PDB file of C-alpha atoms in Angstrom:
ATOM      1  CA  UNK A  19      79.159 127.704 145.182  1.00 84.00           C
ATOM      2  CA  UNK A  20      82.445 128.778 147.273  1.00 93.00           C
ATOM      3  CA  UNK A  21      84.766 125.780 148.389  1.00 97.00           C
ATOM      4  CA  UNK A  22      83.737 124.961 152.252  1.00 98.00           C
ATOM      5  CA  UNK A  23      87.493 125.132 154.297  1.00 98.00           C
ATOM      6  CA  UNK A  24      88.055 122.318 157.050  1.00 98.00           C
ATOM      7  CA  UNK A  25      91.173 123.408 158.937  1.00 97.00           C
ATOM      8  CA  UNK A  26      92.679 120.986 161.304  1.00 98.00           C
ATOM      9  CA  UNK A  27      95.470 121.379 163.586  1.00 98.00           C
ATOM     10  CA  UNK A  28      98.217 118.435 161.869  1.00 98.00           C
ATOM     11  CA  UNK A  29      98.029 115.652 159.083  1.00 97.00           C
ATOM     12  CA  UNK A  30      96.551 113.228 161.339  1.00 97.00           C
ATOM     13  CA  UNK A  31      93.914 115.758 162.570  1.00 98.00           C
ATOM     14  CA  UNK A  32      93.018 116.394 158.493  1.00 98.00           C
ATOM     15  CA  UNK A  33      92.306 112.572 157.864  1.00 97.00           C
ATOM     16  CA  UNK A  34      90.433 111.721 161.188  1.00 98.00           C
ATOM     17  CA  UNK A  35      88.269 114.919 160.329  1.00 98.00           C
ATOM     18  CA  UNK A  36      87.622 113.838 156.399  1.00 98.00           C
ATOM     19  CA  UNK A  37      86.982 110.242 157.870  1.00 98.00           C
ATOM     20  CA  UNK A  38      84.216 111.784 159.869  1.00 98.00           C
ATOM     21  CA  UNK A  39      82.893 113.895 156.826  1.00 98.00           C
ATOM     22  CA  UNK A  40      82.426 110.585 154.683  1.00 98.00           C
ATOM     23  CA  UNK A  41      81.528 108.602 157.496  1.00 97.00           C
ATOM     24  CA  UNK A  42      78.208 110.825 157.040  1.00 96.00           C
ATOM     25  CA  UNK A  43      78.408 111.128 153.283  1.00 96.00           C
ATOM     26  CA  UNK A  44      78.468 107.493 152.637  1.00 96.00           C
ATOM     27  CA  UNK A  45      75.216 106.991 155.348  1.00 91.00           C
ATOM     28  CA  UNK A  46      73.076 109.052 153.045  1.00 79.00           C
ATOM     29  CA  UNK A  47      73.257 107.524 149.774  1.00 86.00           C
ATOM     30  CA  UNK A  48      73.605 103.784 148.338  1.00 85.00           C
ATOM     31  CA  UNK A  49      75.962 102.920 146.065  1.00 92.00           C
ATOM     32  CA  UNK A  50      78.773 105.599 146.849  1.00 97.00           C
ATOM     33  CA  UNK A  51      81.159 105.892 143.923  1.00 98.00           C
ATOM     34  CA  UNK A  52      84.320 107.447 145.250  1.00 98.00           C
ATOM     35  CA  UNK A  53      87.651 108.132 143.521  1.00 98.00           C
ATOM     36  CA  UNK A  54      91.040 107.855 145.455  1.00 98.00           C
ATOM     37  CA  UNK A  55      94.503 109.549 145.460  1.00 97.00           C
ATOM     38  CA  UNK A  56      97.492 108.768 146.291  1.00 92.00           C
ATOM     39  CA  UNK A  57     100.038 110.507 148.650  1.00 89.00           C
ATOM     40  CA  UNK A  58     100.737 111.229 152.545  1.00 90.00           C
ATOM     41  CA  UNK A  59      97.926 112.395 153.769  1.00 93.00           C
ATOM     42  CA  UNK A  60      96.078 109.757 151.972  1.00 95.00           C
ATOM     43  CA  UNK A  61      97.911 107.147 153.811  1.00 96.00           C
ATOM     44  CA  UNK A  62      96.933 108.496 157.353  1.00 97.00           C
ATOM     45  CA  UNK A  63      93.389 108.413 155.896  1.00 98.00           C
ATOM     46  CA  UNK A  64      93.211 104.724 154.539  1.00 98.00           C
ATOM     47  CA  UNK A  65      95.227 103.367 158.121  1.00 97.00           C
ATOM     48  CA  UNK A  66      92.231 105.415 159.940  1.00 98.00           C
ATOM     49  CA  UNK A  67      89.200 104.442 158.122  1.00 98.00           C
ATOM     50  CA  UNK A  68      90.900 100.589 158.816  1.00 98.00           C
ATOM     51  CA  UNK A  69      91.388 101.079 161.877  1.00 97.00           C
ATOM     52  CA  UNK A  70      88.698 102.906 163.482  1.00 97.00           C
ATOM     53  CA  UNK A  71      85.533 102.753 160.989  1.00 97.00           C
ATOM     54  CA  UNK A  72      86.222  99.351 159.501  1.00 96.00           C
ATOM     55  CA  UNK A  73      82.701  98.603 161.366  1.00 94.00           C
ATOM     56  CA  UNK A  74      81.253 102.134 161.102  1.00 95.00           C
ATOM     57  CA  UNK A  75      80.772 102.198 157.659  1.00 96.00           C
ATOM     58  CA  UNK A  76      79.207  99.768 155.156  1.00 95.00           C
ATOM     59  CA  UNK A  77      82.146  99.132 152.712  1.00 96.00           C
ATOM     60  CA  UNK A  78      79.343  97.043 150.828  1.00 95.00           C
ATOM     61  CA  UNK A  79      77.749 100.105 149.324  1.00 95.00           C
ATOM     62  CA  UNK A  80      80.712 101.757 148.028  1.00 97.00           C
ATOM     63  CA  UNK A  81      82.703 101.470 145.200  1.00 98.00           C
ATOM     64  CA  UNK A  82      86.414 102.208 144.775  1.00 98.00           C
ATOM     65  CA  UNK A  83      88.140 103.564 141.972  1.00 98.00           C
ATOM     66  CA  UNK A  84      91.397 105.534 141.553  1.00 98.00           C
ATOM     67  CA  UNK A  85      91.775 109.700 140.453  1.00 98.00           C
ATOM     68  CA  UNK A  86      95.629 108.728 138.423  1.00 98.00           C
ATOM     69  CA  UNK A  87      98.025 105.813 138.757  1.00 98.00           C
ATOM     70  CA  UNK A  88     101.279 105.349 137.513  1.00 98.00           C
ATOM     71  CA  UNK A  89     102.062 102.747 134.730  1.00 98.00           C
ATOM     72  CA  UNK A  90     103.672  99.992 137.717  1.00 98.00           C
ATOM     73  CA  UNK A  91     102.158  96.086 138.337  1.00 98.00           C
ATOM     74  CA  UNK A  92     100.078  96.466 141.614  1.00 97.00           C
ATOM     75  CA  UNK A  93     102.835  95.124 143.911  1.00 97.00           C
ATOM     76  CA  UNK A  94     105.533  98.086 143.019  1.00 97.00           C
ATOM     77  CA  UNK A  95     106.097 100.053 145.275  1.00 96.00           C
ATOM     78  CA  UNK A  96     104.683 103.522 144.064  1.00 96.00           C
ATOM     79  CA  UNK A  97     101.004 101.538 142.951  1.00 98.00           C
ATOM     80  CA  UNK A  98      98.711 103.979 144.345  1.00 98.00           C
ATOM     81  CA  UNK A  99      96.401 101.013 143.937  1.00 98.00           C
ATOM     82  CA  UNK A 100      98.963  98.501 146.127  1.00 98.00           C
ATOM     83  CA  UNK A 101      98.935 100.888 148.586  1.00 98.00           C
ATOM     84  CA  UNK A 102      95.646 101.160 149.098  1.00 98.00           C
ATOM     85  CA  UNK A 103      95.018  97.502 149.235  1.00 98.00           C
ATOM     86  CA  UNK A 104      97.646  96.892 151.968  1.00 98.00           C
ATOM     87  CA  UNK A 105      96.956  99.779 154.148  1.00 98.00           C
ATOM     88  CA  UNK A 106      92.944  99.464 153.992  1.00 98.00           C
ATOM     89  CA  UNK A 107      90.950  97.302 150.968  1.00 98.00           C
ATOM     90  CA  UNK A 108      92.780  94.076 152.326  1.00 96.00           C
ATOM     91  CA  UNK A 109      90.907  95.150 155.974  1.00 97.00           C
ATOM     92  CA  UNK A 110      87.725  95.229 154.459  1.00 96.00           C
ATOM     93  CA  UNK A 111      85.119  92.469 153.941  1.00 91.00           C
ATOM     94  CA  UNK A 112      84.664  93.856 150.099  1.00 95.00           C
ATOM     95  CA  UNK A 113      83.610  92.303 147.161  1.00 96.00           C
ATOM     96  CA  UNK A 114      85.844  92.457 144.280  1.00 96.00           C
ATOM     97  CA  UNK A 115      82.685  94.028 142.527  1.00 96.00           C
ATOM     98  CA  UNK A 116      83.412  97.542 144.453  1.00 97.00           C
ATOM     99  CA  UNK A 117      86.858  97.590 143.085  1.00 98.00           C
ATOM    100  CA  UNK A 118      87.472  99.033 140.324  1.00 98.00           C
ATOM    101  CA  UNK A 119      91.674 100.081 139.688  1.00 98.00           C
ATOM    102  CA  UNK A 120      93.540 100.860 136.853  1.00 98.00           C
ATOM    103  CA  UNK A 121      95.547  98.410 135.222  1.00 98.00           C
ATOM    104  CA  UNK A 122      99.196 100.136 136.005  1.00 98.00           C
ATOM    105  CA  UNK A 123     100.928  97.096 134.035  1.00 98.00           C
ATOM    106  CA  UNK A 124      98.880  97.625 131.365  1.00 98.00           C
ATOM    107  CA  UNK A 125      99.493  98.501 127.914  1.00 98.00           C
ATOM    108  CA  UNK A 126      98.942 102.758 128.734  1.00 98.00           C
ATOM    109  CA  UNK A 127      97.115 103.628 125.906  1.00 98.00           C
ATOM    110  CA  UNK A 128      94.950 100.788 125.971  1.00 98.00           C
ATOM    111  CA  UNK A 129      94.120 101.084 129.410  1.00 98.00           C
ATOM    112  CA  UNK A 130      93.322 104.369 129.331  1.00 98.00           C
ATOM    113  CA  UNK A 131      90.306 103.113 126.962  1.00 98.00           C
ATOM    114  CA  UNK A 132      89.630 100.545 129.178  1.00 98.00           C
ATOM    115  CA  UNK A 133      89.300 102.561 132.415  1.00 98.00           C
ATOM    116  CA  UNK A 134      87.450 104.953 130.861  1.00 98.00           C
ATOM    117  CA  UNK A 135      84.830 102.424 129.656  1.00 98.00           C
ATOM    118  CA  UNK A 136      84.914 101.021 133.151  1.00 98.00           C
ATOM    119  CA  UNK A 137      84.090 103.814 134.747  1.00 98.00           C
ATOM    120  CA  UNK A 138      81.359 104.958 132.089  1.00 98.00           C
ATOM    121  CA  UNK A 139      79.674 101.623 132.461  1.00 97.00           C
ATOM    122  CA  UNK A 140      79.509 101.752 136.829  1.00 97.00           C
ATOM    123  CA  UNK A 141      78.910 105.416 137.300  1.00 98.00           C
ATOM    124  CA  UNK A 142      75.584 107.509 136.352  1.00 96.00           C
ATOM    125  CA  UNK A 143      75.996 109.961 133.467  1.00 96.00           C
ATOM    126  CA  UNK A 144      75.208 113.615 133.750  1.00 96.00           C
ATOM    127  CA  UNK A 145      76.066 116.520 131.792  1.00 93.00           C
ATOM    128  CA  UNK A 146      77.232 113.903 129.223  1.00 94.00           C
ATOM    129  CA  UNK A 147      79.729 112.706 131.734  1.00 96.00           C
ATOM    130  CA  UNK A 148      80.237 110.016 134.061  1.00 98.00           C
ATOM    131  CA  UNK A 149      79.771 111.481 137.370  1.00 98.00           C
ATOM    132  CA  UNK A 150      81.084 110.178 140.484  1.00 98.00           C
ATOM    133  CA  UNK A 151      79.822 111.045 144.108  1.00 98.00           C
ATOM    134  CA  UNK A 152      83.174 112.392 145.199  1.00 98.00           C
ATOM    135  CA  UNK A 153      86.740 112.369 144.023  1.00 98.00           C
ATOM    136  CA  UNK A 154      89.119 112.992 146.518  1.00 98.00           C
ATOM    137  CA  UNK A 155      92.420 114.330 145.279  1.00 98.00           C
ATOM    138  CA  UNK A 156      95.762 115.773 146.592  1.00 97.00           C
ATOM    139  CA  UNK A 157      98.175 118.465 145.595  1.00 97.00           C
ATOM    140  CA  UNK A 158     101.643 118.807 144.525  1.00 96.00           C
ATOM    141  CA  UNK A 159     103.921 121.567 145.555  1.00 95.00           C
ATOM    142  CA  UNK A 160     103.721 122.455 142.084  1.00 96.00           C
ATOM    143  CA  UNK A 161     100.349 122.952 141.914  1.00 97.00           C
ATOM    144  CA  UNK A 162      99.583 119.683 140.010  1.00 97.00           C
ATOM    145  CA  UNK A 163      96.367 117.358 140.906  1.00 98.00           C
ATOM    146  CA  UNK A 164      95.577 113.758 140.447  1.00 98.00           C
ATOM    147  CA  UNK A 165      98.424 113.041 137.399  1.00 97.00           C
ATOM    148  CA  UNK A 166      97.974 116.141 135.192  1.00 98.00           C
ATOM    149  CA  UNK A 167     100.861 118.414 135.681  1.00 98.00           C
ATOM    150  CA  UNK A 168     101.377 122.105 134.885  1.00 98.00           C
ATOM    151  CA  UNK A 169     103.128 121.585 131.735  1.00 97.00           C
ATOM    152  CA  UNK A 170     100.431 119.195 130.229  1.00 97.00           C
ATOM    153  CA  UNK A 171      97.697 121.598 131.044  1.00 97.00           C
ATOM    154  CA  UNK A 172      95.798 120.928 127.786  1.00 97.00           C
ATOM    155  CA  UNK A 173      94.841 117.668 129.389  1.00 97.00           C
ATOM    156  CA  UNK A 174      92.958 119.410 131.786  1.00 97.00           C
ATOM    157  CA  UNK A 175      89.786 120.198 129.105  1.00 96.00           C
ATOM    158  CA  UNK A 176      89.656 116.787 127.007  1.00 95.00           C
ATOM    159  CA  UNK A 177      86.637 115.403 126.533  1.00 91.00           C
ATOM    160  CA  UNK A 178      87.177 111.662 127.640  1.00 95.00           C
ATOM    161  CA  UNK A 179      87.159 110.131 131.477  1.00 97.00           C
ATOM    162  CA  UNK A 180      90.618 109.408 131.417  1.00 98.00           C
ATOM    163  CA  UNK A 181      93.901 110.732 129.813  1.00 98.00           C
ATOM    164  CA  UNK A 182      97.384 109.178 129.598  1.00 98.00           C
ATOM    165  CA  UNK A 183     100.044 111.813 131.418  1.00 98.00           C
ATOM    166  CA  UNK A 184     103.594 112.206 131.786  1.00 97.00           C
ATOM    167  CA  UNK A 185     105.888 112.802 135.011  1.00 97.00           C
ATOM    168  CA  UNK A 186     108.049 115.872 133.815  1.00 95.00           C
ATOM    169  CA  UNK A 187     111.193 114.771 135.343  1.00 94.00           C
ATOM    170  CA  UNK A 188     111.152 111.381 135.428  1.00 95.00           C
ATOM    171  CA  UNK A 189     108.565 110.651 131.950  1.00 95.00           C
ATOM    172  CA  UNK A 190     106.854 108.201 134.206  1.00 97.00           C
ATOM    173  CA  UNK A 191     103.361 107.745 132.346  1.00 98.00           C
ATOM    174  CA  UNK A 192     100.471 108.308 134.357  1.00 98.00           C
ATOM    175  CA  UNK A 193      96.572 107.163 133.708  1.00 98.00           C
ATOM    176  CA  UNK A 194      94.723 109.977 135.313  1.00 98.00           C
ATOM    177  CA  UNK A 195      90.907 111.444 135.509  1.00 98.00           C
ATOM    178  CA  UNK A 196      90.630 114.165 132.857  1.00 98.00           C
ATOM    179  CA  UNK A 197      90.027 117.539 134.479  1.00 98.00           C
ATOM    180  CA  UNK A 198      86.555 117.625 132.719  1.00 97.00           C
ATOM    181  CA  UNK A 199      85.022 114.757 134.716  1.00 98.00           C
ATOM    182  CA  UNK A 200      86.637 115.952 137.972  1.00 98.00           C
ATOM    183  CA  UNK A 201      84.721 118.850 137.965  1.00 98.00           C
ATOM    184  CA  UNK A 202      81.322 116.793 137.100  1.00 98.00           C
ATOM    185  CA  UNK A 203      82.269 115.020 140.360  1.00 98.00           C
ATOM    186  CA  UNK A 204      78.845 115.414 143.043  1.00 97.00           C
ATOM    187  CA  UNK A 205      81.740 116.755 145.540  1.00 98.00           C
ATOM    188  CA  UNK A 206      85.480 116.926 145.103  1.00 98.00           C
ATOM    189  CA  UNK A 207      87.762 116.838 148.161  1.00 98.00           C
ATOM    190  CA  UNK A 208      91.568 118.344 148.445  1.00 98.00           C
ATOM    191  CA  UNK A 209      93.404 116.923 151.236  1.00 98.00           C
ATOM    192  CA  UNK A 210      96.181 119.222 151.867  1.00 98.00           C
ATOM    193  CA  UNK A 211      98.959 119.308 154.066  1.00 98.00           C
ATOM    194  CA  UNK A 212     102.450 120.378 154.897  1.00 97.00           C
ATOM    195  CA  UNK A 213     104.058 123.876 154.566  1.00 97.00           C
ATOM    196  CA  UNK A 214     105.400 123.046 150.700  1.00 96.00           C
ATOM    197  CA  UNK A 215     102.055 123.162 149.676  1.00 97.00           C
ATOM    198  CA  UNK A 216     101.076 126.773 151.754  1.00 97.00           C
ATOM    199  CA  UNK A 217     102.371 129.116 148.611  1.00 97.00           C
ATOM    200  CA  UNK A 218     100.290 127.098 146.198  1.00 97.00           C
ATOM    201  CA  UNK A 219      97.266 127.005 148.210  1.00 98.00           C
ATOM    202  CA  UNK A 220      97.723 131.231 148.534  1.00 97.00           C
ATOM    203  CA  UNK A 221      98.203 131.514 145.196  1.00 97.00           C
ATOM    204  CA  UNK A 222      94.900 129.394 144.104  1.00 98.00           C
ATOM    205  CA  UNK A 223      92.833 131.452 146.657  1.00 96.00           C
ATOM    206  CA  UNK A 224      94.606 134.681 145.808  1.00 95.00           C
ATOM    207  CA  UNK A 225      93.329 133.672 142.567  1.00 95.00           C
ATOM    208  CA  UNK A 226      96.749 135.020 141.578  1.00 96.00           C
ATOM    209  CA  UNK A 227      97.864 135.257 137.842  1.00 97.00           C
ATOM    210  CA  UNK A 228     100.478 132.311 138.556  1.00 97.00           C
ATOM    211  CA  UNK A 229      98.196 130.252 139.753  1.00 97.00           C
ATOM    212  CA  UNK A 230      96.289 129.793 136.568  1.00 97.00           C
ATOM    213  CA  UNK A 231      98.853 127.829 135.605  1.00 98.00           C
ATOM    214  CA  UNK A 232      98.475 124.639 138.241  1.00 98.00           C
ATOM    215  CA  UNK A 233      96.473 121.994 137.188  1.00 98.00           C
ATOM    216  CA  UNK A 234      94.787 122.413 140.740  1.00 98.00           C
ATOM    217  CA  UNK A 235      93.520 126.188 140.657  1.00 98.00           C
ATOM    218  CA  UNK A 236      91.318 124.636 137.852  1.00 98.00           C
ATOM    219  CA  UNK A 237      88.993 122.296 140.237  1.00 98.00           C
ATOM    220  CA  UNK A 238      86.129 124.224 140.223  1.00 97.00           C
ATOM    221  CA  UNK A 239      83.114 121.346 140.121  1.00 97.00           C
ATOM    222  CA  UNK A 240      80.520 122.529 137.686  1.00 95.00           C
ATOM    223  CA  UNK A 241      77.412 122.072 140.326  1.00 90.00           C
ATOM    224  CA  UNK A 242      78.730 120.038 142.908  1.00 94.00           C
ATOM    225  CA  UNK A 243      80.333 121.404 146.254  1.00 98.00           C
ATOM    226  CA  UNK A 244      84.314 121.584 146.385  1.00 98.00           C
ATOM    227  CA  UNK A 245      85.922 121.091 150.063  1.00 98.00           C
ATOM    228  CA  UNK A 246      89.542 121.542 151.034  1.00 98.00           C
ATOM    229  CA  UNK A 247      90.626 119.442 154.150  1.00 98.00           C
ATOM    230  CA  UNK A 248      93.779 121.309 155.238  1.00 98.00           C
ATOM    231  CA  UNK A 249      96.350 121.450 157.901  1.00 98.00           C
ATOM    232  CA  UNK A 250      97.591 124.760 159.957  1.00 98.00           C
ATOM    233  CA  UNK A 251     101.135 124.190 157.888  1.00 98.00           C
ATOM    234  CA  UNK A 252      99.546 124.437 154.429  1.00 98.00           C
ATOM    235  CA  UNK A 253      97.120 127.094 155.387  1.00 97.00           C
ATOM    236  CA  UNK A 254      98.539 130.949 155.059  1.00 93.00           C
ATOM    237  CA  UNK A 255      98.718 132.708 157.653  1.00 70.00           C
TER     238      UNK A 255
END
């Protein structure tokens, strides 16, 4: 099915909009399994959903986990994780039951077993995959999504939850979803923003010949429904 487009006028606009569209997700269904990125845009998102649906929603039903996270301890700085607890989990009356983050300090190979048993054992399998009810990723100005970059592309099609990735300029590793069970995701979310990211977005619409080479242009979920939450800047004109 063709991605549905939610265009808002500025960052803040794009994560006060997606807060709305899970606000009525999440009332639907029990036992919401939801994957979370990292990034900007993501930040404007958690400080919302704190402050302005931390009684709208019931946190209870929904479960946490992460699309990539770099190989840091929680409290560094660049934890995708730590920033998620300080902006919004630590906000939340949650049980430590609905959390479920990868171990950054972690041995990498090993925990790239381990998360991908963790999330095989709390999410429902379908096509031989786990399956979550939506993964919400970002994009990088060069076309890369969740932590597998353009020049690891063959990560993109293995045939386990999680793989271990590497930053190309720094060789930070990276424990990220495997392209395979993002697009076995129920729905799959971009949140977009900022005019960096308006070439890429072109390009993956255009359905240009560059643009088969960004890890992004390749989120095309399988039978859910893919949605890009985007701002006027990222948006071409």
């Amino acid at each position: 099915m063709p991605p549905k487009i939610h265009r808002s006028a500025t960052p803040t606009a794009v994560a006060e909009d997606f807060a709305r569209f899970f606000a009525e997700t999440v009332r639907k269904q029990p036992d919401f399994t939801v994957a979370l990125s990292g990034g900007s845009t993501p930040k404007l998102l958690f400080q919302h959903w704190a402050e302005a649906y931390r009684d709208r929603i019931d946190w209870s039903n929904i479960h946490f986990f992460w699309g990539d996270e770099r190989c840091v301890p929680p409290n560094d700085p660049e934890s995708n994780f730590g920033v998620t607890d300080d902006l919004l989990l630590q906000h939340l009356d949650l049980s430590p039951d609905n959390i479920h983050r990868i171990h950054g300090e972690a041995d990498p190979p090993e925990e790239v077993q381990r998360y991908a048993t963790e999330i095989e054992v709390n999410t429902r399998s379908v096509n031989g995959l786990p399956q979550f009810d939506l993964i919400i990723l970002g994009m990088g100005s060069d076309g890369h999504t969740a932590s597998i970059f353009p020049h690891q592309l063959e990560l993109w099609n293995k045939k386990t939850p999680t793989v271990l990735a590497t930053h190309p300029e720094t060789g930070q590793q990276r424990i990220s979803l495997s392209g395979q069970v993002i697009n076995n995701a129920k729905q799959v979310a971009f949140l977009v923003t900022g005019e960096s990211k308006r070439k890429k977005v072109k390009g993956i619409f255009g359905e240009s010949q560059e643009s088969k080479q960004w890890p992004a242009a390749h989120v095309k979920p399988t039978s859910g429904q893919l949605h890009w939450f985007v701002d006027e800047a990222s948006w071409p004109a």
